[in-house]
CSV table of C-alpha atoms in Angstrom, one decimal:
chain,number,residue,atom,x,y,z
A,25,MET,CA,32.8,-20.0,-15.1
A,26,VAL,CA,29.2,-18.5,-14.6
A,27,THR,CA,29.0,-15.8,-17.6
A,28,SER,CA,27.8,-12.9,-15.2
A,29,ALA,CA,30.7,-14.1,-12.3
A,30,ASN,CA,32.4,-10.5,-12.9
A,31,LEU,CA,28.7,-8.9,-11.4
A,32,THR,CA,29.8,-10.4,-8.2
A,33,SER,CA,32.6,-8.1,-5.8
A,34,ALA,CA,35.6,-9.8,-4.0
A,35,SER,CA,33.6,-9.7,-0.9
A,36,ASP,CA,31.4,-12.2,-2.4
A,37,SER,CA,33.9,-14.5,-3.7
A,38,PRO,CA,32.9,-17.6,-1.1
A,39,ILE,CA,29.2,-17.5,-1.8
A,40,ALA,CA,30.3,-17.1,-5.9
A,41,GLU,CA,32.4,-20.3,-5.1
A,42,LEU,CA,29.6,-22.3,-3.4
A,43,LEU,CA,27.2,-21.3,-6.3
A,44,GLN,CA,29.6,-22.9,-8.9
A,45,ARG,CA,30.3,-26.0,-7.1
A,46,LEU,CA,27.0,-26.9,-6.7
A,47,LEU,CA,25.9,-25.9,-10.2
A,48,GLU,CA,28.8,-28.1,-11.4
A,49,GLU,CA,28.3,-31.0,-9.2
A,50,ALA,CA,24.4,-31.2,-10.3
A,51,LEU,CA,25.9,-31.2,-14.0
A,52,ALA,CA,28.4,-34.1,-13.3
A,53,GLN,CA,25.6,-35.9,-11.5
A,54,SER,CA,22.9,-35.1,-14.8
A,55,ALA,CA,20.9,-33.5,-12.8
A,56,SER,CA,17.6,-31.8,-14.4
A,57,ASP,CA,17.0,-29.5,-12.1
A,58,ILE,CA,18.4,-27.8,-8.8
A,59,HIS,CA,16.1,-26.5,-6.0
A,60,PHE,CA,17.2,-23.7,-3.5
A,61,GLU,CA,15.1,-24.2,-0.7
A,62,PRO,CA,14.4,-21.7,1.8
A,63,GLN,CA,14.7,-23.5,5.5
A,64,GLU,CA,13.6,-21.7,8.9
A,65,LYS,CA,17.4,-22.2,9.8
A,66,GLY,CA,19.6,-22.5,6.3
A,67,LEU,CA,18.5,-23.7,2.9
A,68,ARG,CA,18.2,-26.9,1.3
A,69,VAL,CA,20.0,-27.7,-2.4
A,70,ARG,CA,18.1,-30.7,-3.9
A,71,TYR,CA,19.0,-32.6,-7.2
A,72,ARG,CA,16.2,-34.1,-9.0
A,73,ILE,CA,18.4,-37.1,-11.1
A,74,ASP,CA,16.4,-39.7,-13.1
A,75,GLY,CA,13.1,-38.2,-11.6
A,76,HIS,CA,14.6,-38.3,-8.0
A,77,LEU,CA,15.2,-35.7,-6.0
A,78,TYR,CA,18.5,-35.6,-3.6
A,79,VAL,CA,19.5,-33.7,-1.0
A,80,ALA,CA,23.1,-32.1,-2.0
A,81,ALA,CA,24.1,-29.8,0.3
A,82,THR,CA,22.6,-27.8,3.6
A,83,PRO,CA,24.0,-24.0,3.5
A,84,ALA,CA,23.7,-22.2,6.9
A,85,LEU,CA,21.3,-19.3,7.0
A,86,ALA,CA,24.7,-17.5,7.5
A,87,VAL,CA,24.8,-17.5,3.7
A,88,ARG,CA,21.1,-18.2,2.5
A,89,ASP,CA,20.5,-15.1,1.6
A,90,ARG,CA,23.6,-13.9,-0.4
A,91,LEU,CA,23.7,-16.8,-2.1
A,92,LEU,CA,20.2,-16.4,-3.2
A,93,SER,CA,20.7,-13.1,-4.2
A,94,ARG,CA,23.7,-13.9,-6.5
A,95,LEU,CA,22.0,-16.8,-8.3
A,96,LYS,CA,19.2,-13.9,-9.0
A,97,VAL,CA,21.6,-11.6,-10.2
A,98,LEU,CA,23.2,-14.4,-12.7
A,99,ALA,CA,19.6,-14.8,-14.0
A,100,ARG,CA,19.0,-11.4,-14.2
A,101,LEU,CA,15.8,-11.6,-11.8
A,102,ASP,CA,14.7,-8.2,-9.9
A,103,ILE,CA,16.7,-8.4,-6.7
A,104,ALA,CA,14.3,-6.3,-5.0
A,105,GLU,CA,11.5,-7.9,-5.9
A,106,LYS,CA,10.5,-10.7,-3.6
A,107,ARG,CA,6.5,-10.8,-3.5
A,108,THR,CA,5.8,-12.1,-6.6
A,109,PRO,CA,7.1,-15.1,-9.0
A,110,GLN,CA,10.0,-14.4,-11.5
A,111,ASP,CA,11.8,-16.3,-14.4
A,112,GLY,CA,15.2,-15.8,-15.6
A,113,ARG,CA,18.0,-17.4,-17.8
A,114,MET,CA,21.6,-18.0,-17.3
A,115,GLY,CA,24.5,-19.7,-18.8
A,116,LEU,CA,27.5,-22.2,-17.8
A,117,SER,CA,30.6,-23.0,-19.6
A,118,TRP,CA,30.9,-26.6,-18.5
A,119,GLN,CA,33.2,-29.3,-19.6
A,120,GLY,CA,33.6,-27.5,-22.9
A,121,ARG,CA,30.3,-26.8,-23.7
A,122,TRP,CA,27.5,-24.1,-23.1
A,123,VAL,CA,24.8,-25.4,-20.8
A,124,ASN,CA,21.5,-22.9,-20.8
A,125,LEU,CA,19.9,-22.9,-17.3
A,126,ARG,CA,16.3,-21.5,-16.6
A,127,VAL,CA,15.7,-19.6,-13.0
A,128,SER,CA,12.1,-19.7,-11.7
A,129,SER,CA,11.7,-17.9,-8.6
A,130,LEU,CA,8.4,-18.2,-5.9
A,131,PRO,CA,7.9,-16.8,-2.6
A,132,THR,CA,7.8,-19.3,0.1
A,133,LEU,CA,7.2,-18.8,4.1
A,134,HIS,CA,10.7,-18.7,4.9
A,135,GLY,CA,12.1,-16.6,1.7
A,136,GLU,CA,12.1,-17.5,-2.0
A,137,LYS,CA,12.6,-20.3,-3.3
A,138,LEU,CA,14.7,-20.8,-6.8
A,139,VAL,CA,14.9,-23.9,-9.3
A,140,VAL,CA,17.4,-23.9,-11.7
A,141,ARG,CA,16.0,-26.0,-15.0
A,142,VAL,CA,19.2,-27.7,-17.0
A,143,LEU,CA,18.1,-27.1,-20.7
A,144,GLU,CA,18.9,-29.6,-23.3
A,145,SER,CA,20.3,-26.3,-25.8
A,146,HIS,CA,21.8,-28.6,-28.5
A,147,SER,CA,20.0,-31.4,-30.4
A,148,GLY,CA,23.3,-33.8,-30.8
A,149,HIS,CA,21.9,-36.1,-28.4
A,150,LEU,CA,18.1,-36.7,-30.4
A,151,ASP,CA,17.5,-40.0,-31.6
A,152,LEU,CA,14.3,-41.9,-31.4
A,153,GLN,CA,16.3,-45.3,-31.5
A,154,THR,CA,17.6,-44.6,-28.2
A,155,LEU,CA,14.7,-43.6,-26.1
A,156,GLY,CA,13.2,-47.2,-25.7
A,157,TYR,CA,11.0,-47.8,-28.2
A,158,SER,CA,10.1,-51.3,-29.2
A,159,PRO,CA,10.9,-52.6,-32.7
A,160,ALA,CA,7.4,-52.4,-33.5
A,161,ALA,CA,6.2,-49.4,-31.8
A,162,LEU,CA,9.0,-47.5,-33.6
A,163,ALA,CA,8.2,-48.9,-36.8
A,164,ARG,CA,4.0,-47.4,-36.2
A,165,LEU,CA,5.6,-43.6,-35.0
A,166,GLN,CA,8.0,-43.7,-38.1
A,167,GLN,CA,4.9,-44.5,-40.6
A,168,ALA,CA,3.2,-42.1,-39.0
A,169,LEU,CA,5.9,-39.7,-39.7
A,170,ARG,CA,5.8,-40.0,-43.3
A,171,ARG,CA,2.6,-38.9,-44.0
A,172,PRO,CA,2.5,-35.1,-45.4
A,173,ASP,CA,-0.5,-34.2,-43.2
A,174,GLY,CA,-2.3,-35.0,-40.0
A,175,LEU,CA,-1.9,-34.8,-36.2
A,176,ILE,CA,0.6,-37.1,-33.8
A,177,LEU,CA,-0.1,-36.3,-30.2
A,178,ILE,CA,2.5,-37.4,-27.8
A,179,THR,CA,0.9,-37.6,-24.4
A,180,GLY,CA,1.7,-38.2,-20.8
A,181,PRO,CA,2.4,-36.6,-17.1
A,182,THR,CA,5.0,-33.6,-16.8
A,183,GLY,CA,8.3,-35.3,-16.7
A,184,SER,CA,7.7,-37.9,-18.9
A,185,GLY,CA,10.2,-36.9,-21.5
A,186,LYS,CA,7.8,-35.6,-24.1
A,187,THR,CA,9.6,-32.5,-25.0
A,188,ARG,CA,12.7,-35.1,-26.3
A,189,SER,CA,10.6,-37.3,-28.2
A,190,LEU,CA,8.8,-34.6,-30.0
A,191,TYR,CA,12.4,-32.9,-31.0
A,192,SER,CA,13.7,-37.1,-31.5
A,193,CYS,CA,10.8,-36.9,-34.4
A,194,LEU,CA,11.4,-33.6,-36.0
A,195,ASP,CA,14.9,-34.2,-35.9
A,196,GLN,CA,14.6,-37.2,-38.2
A,197,LEU,CA,12.4,-34.9,-40.2
A,198,ASN,CA,14.9,-31.8,-40.0
A,199,ASN,CA,16.0,-31.0,-44.1
A,200,SER,CA,16.9,-28.1,-45.8
A,201,ARG,CA,13.7,-29.2,-48.2
A,202,VAL,CA,10.9,-28.9,-45.5
A,203,ASN,CA,10.1,-25.7,-43.6
A,204,ILE,CA,9.6,-26.5,-39.5
A,205,ALA,CA,8.2,-24.1,-37.2
A,206,THR,CA,7.3,-24.7,-33.5
A,207,VAL,CA,5.7,-22.7,-30.7
A,208,GLU,CA,6.4,-23.6,-27.2
A,209,ASP,CA,6.5,-22.1,-24.1
A,210,PRO,CA,9.4,-22.1,-23.9
A,211,ALA,CA,11.1,-23.6,-26.4
A,212,GLU,CA,14.1,-25.6,-24.6
A,213,ILE,CA,16.1,-27.6,-27.3
A,214,GLN,CA,17.5,-25.9,-30.4
A,215,LEU,CA,16.9,-27.4,-33.3
A,216,ALA,CA,19.6,-25.7,-36.5
A,217,GLY,CA,17.2,-24.9,-39.3
A,218,ALA,CA,14.0,-25.0,-37.1
A,219,ASN,CA,11.8,-21.8,-36.8
A,220,GLN,CA,11.0,-21.7,-33.3
A,221,VAL,CA,8.9,-19.4,-31.5
A,222,SER,CA,8.4,-19.1,-27.2
A,223,VAL,CA,5.1,-17.8,-26.2
A,224,ASN,CA,4.3,-14.5,-24.3
A,225,GLU,CA,1.2,-14.4,-23.0
A,226,ARG,CA,1.4,-10.6,-21.8
A,227,ALA,CA,2.6,-9.6,-24.9
A,228,GLY,CA,-0.7,-11.3,-26.6
A,229,LEU,CA,1.7,-14.1,-28.1
A,230,THR,CA,-0.4,-17.1,-27.2
A,231,PHE,CA,-0.2,-20.6,-28.6
A,232,ALA,CA,-3.4,-19.6,-30.7
A,233,SER,CA,-1.8,-16.2,-31.9
A,234,THR,CA,1.7,-17.7,-32.9
A,235,LEU,CA,0.1,-20.7,-34.1
A,236,ARG,CA,-2.0,-18.7,-36.7
A,237,ALA,CA,1.0,-16.6,-38.0
A,238,LEU,CA,2.7,-19.3,-38.5
A,239,LEU,CA,0.3,-20.7,-41.0
A,240,ARG,CA,0.7,-17.7,-42.9
A,241,GLN,CA,4.8,-18.8,-43.1
A,242,ASP,CA,4.3,-21.6,-45.9
A,243,PRO,CA,5.1,-24.2,-43.4
A,244,ASP,CA,5.5,-28.1,-44.0
A,245,ILE,CA,5.8,-29.3,-40.4
A,246,LEU,CA,4.1,-27.7,-37.0
A,247,MET,CA,5.0,-28.5,-33.9
A,248,VAL,CA,2.7,-26.8,-30.8
A,249,GLY,CA,4.7,-27.4,-27.8
A,250,GLU,CA,1.1,-28.2,-25.5
A,251,ILE,CA,-2.2,-28.1,-26.5
A,252,ARG,CA,-4.1,-26.8,-23.5
A,253,ASP,CA,-7.3,-25.5,-25.1
A,254,LEU,CA,-10.3,-25.3,-27.5
A,255,GLU,CA,-9.1,-22.8,-29.6
A,256,THR,CA,-5.1,-24.0,-29.9
A,257,ALA,CA,-6.8,-27.8,-30.7
A,258,ARG,CA,-9.2,-26.2,-33.4
A,259,ILE,CA,-6.3,-24.6,-35.3
A,260,ALA,CA,-3.9,-27.7,-34.6
A,261,LEU,CA,-6.4,-29.6,-36.5
A,262,GLN,CA,-7.2,-27.6,-39.3
A,263,ALA,CA,-3.8,-26.9,-39.9
A,264,ALA,CA,-3.7,-31.2,-40.0
A,265,GLN,CA,-6.9,-31.3,-42.2
A,266,THR,CA,-5.3,-28.3,-44.7
A,267,GLY,CA,-1.7,-30.4,-46.0
A,268,HIS,CA,0.6,-29.4,-42.7
A,269,LEU,CA,2.1,-32.6,-40.5
A,270,VAL,CA,1.1,-31.6,-37.0
A,271,LEU,CA,2.8,-32.6,-33.7
A,272,SER,CA,1.9,-32.0,-30.4
A,273,THR,CA,1.3,-33.1,-26.6
A,274,LEU,CA,-1.4,-33.5,-24.5
A,275,HIS,CA,-1.4,-34.2,-20.7
A,276,THR,CA,-3.4,-37.6,-20.9
A,277,GLN,CA,-2.8,-40.9,-18.9
A,278,ASN,CA,-3.2,-43.3,-22.1
A,279,ALA,CA,-3.3,-43.0,-26.0
A,280,PRO,CA,-7.2,-43.9,-25.7
A,281,ASN,CA,-8.0,-41.6,-22.9
A,282,THR,CA,-6.4,-39.0,-25.4
A,283,LEU,CA,-9.6,-39.0,-27.9
A,284,MET,CA,-12.3,-38.4,-25.0
A,285,ARG,CA,-10.0,-35.6,-23.7
A,286,LEU,CA,-10.0,-33.8,-26.9
A,287,GLN,CA,-14.0,-34.5,-26.9
A,288,ASP,CA,-14.0,-33.0,-23.9
A,289,MET,CA,-12.3,-29.7,-24.4
A,290,GLY,CA,-15.4,-29.4,-27.2
A,291,VAL,CA,-13.6,-31.0,-30.1
A,292,GLU,CA,-16.0,-32.4,-32.5
A,293,PRO,CA,-15.5,-36.2,-33.3
A,294,PHE,CA,-15.2,-36.0,-37.0
A,295,HIS,CA,-12.4,-33.7,-36.7
A,296,LEU,CA,-10.7,-36.1,-34.7
A,297,ALA,CA,-11.2,-38.9,-37.5
A,298,ALA,CA,-10.2,-36.8,-40.0
A,299,SER,CA,-6.9,-35.5,-38.3
A,300,VAL,CA,-5.6,-37.7,-36.1
A,301,LEU,CA,-3.0,-40.2,-37.2
A,302,LEU,CA,-1.4,-41.9,-34.1
A,303,ILE,CA,-1.4,-41.4,-30.3
A,304,THR,CA,1.9,-42.0,-28.3
A,305,ALA,CA,1.4,-42.2,-24.2
A,306,GLN,CA,4.8,-42.6,-22.3
A,307,ARG,CA,6.4,-42.4,-19.1
A,308,LEU,CA,10.3,-42.4,-17.8
A,309,VAL,CA,11.8,-45.3,-15.5
A,310,ARG,CA,14.7,-45.3,-13.9
A,311,ARG,CA,17.4,-47.5,-16.1
A,312,LEU,CA,19.0,-50.6,-13.9
A,313,CYS,CA,22.6,-50.1,-13.8
A,314,PRO,CA,24.8,-52.2,-15.8
A,315,HIS,CA,27.6,-52.5,-13.8
A,316,CYS,CA,25.9,-53.8,-10.8
A,317,LYS,CA,22.1,-54.9,-11.8
A,318,THR,CA,21.5,-58.8,-10.5
A,319,GLN,CA,18.9,-61.4,-11.0
A,320,HIS,CA,17.4,-63.1,-8.2
A,321,PRO,CA,15.6,-66.6,-8.1
A,322,PRO,CA,12.9,-68.3,-8.3
A,323,ASN,CA,11.8,-66.2,-11.3
A,324,LEU,CA,15.0,-64.5,-12.1
A,325,THR,CA,14.0,-61.0,-12.6
A,326,TRP,CA,16.0,-58.1,-12.4
A,327,HIS,CA,17.0,-55.9,-9.3
A,328,ALA,CA,19.2,-53.0,-8.4
A,329,VAL,CA,21.5,-53.5,-6.3
A,330,GLY,CA,24.2,-50.0,-6.1
A,331,CYS,CA,27.7,-49.2,-7.1
A,332,ALA,CA,30.2,-46.6,-7.4
A,333,ARG,CA,29.2,-45.5,-10.9
A,334,CYS,CA,25.0,-45.8,-10.3
A,335,ARG,CA,22.6,-44.1,-7.5
A,336,GLU,CA,21.0,-46.9,-6.1
A,337,GLY,CA,21.5,-49.2,-8.5
A,338,TYR,CA,19.9,-47.0,-11.0
A,339,ALA,CA,21.8,-45.1,-14.0
A,340,GLY,CA,19.8,-42.9,-16.7
A,341,ARG,CA,16.4,-43.8,-17.6
A,342,VAL,CA,14.7,-45.7,-20.2
A,343,GLY,CA,10.7,-44.4,-21.9
A,344,LEU,CA,7.8,-46.6,-21.7
A,345,PHE,CA,5.2,-46.6,-24.7
A,346,GLN,CA,1.9,-46.7,-25.8
A,347,VAL,CA,2.1,-46.6,-29.6
A,348,MET,CA,-1.6,-46.6,-31.3
A,349,PRO,CA,-2.1,-45.7,-34.6
A,350,ILE,CA,-5.8,-44.8,-35.4
A,351,SER,CA,-7.3,-47.0,-37.2
A,352,ASP,CA,-10.6,-47.5,-39.6
A,353,SER,CA,-12.3,-48.9,-36.6
A,354,MET,CA,-11.1,-46.6,-34.2
A,355,LYS,CA,-12.3,-43.9,-36.6
A,356,ASN,CA,-16.0,-45.6,-36.8
A,357,MET,CA,-16.2,-45.7,-33.2
A,358,MET,CA,-14.9,-42.4,-32.6
A,359,LEU,CA,-17.9,-41.2,-34.8
A,360,GLN,CA,-20.5,-43.0,-32.7
A,361,HIS,CA,-19.1,-41.2,-30.0
A,362,THR,CA,-17.6,-44.9,-28.1
A,363,HIS,CA,-16.0,-44.4,-24.6
A,364,ALA,CA,-12.1,-44.8,-24.0
A,365,ALA,CA,-12.6,-48.3,-22.5
A,366,ALA,CA,-14.0,-49.4,-25.8
A,367,LEU,CA,-10.8,-47.9,-28.0
A,368,ALA,CA,-8.6,-49.5,-25.6
A,369,GLU,CA,-10.5,-52.8,-26.3
A,370,GLN,CA,-10.2,-51.9,-29.8
A,371,ALA,CA,-6.5,-51.2,-29.2
A,372,LYS,CA,-5.7,-54.5,-27.6
A,373,ARG,CA,-7.4,-56.2,-30.4
A,374,GLU,CA,-5.0,-54.9,-32.8
A,375,GLY,CA,-2.0,-55.9,-31.3
A,376,ILE,CA,-1.0,-52.1,-29.4
A,377,ALA,CA,0.9,-53.1,-26.1
A,378,THR,CA,-0.1,-51.0,-23.2
A,379,LEU,CA,2.2,-49.0,-20.9
A,380,ARG,CA,2.2,-51.6,-18.3
A,381,GLU,CA,2.9,-54.3,-20.9
A,382,ASP,CA,5.6,-52.0,-22.5
A,383,GLY,CA,7.4,-51.6,-19.0
A,384,LEU,CA,6.8,-55.7,-18.3
A,385,ASP,CA,8.9,-56.6,-21.4
A,386,LYS,CA,11.8,-54.0,-20.5
A,387,VAL,CA,11.8,-55.5,-17.0
A,388,ARG,CA,12.2,-59.1,-18.8
A,389,GLN,CA,15.1,-57.3,-20.8
A,390,GLY,CA,16.8,-56.3,-17.8
A,391,LEU,CA,16.4,-52.9,-18.7
A,392,THR,CA,14.2,-51.7,-15.5
A,393,THR,CA,13.1,-53.2,-12.4
A,394,LEU,CA,9.1,-54.2,-11.4
A,395,ALA,CA,8.5,-52.0,-8.9
A,396,GLU,CA,9.7,-48.9,-11.6
A,397,VAL,CA,7.2,-50.3,-13.7
A,398,GLU,CA,4.6,-50.6,-11.2
A,399,GLN,CA,5.1,-47.0,-9.9
A,400,ALA,CA,4.8,-45.5,-13.2
A,401,THR,CA,1.9,-47.3,-15.1
A,402,HIS,CA,-1.6,-47.8,-13.8
A,403,ASP,CA,-3.1,-49.9,-16.8
């Protein structure tokens, strides 16, 4: 049951039961997000499963406002405030485990839209071996993780699995002999033994100010949830040059473009050449259901079919990765202000697969389909 169920009166029990059922159905279907969207004549509830949205229910207008109000109460949002966005949290005990949920509200034309994010609040599922890295790419990443200092960047758009990759790296590094500190917005996965900080912009607890404070806490390994501005970038690079291993994320299309993005922010090329160890670009694609996938002639490519144990022929997701260590040749090119296309050519000469090439390899392995790879990659 939801922990705040006792806040609801008996007259609202049908609403409580409806919300409970919607949340539990979403968890049973491994949804990452639950959208409660007010419509002119009712409410639309959609689940995001494996990156795609599916309509789960369409409650009537008569229950719309009561259902949204109950959800706001459980998330400790101000139910009287409907004009500005709000953020809250709640918890749910489901199948013997505790699930943390983050709730976000947004005023829309027909009322407040609420989105519930299912947080991966435990680290038991973290394993670099299961994310989809090829053996060569995984070896490059693990070699960088063994370094005592430097900067490792994981890049990709929102929803590409960067947080799980970061925490899988941290989980591999985590032991009693190192001091791991993280700064995130917010901290979603709890890693036992790590010192995790969630930023609070209103209170002045920004990425940059927190990172400065963490550097005075004798850290060995730092994780910055995202490099958003020049100040944060410079502090992270400084930490990487002064004996700390730093892991962070950035929103870029591929690994070579990441270096150009940092230079566009104002980071000097010599700082990048001295600090960056490795850049990973990644995407998530839907994984073919192992129970119903099939091969079609003449080229025997794999296709999605669909069965009772999957959705549209897919079940779960697998990552596509471009793992690019920064070689001495690349460092020299950076110092000469070489553009991203030339860096990409150098990466190709050094045997670094592009995201598209890694995706095609996974198509050949029967892990996903060509359509999924083409939709997720553009190189």
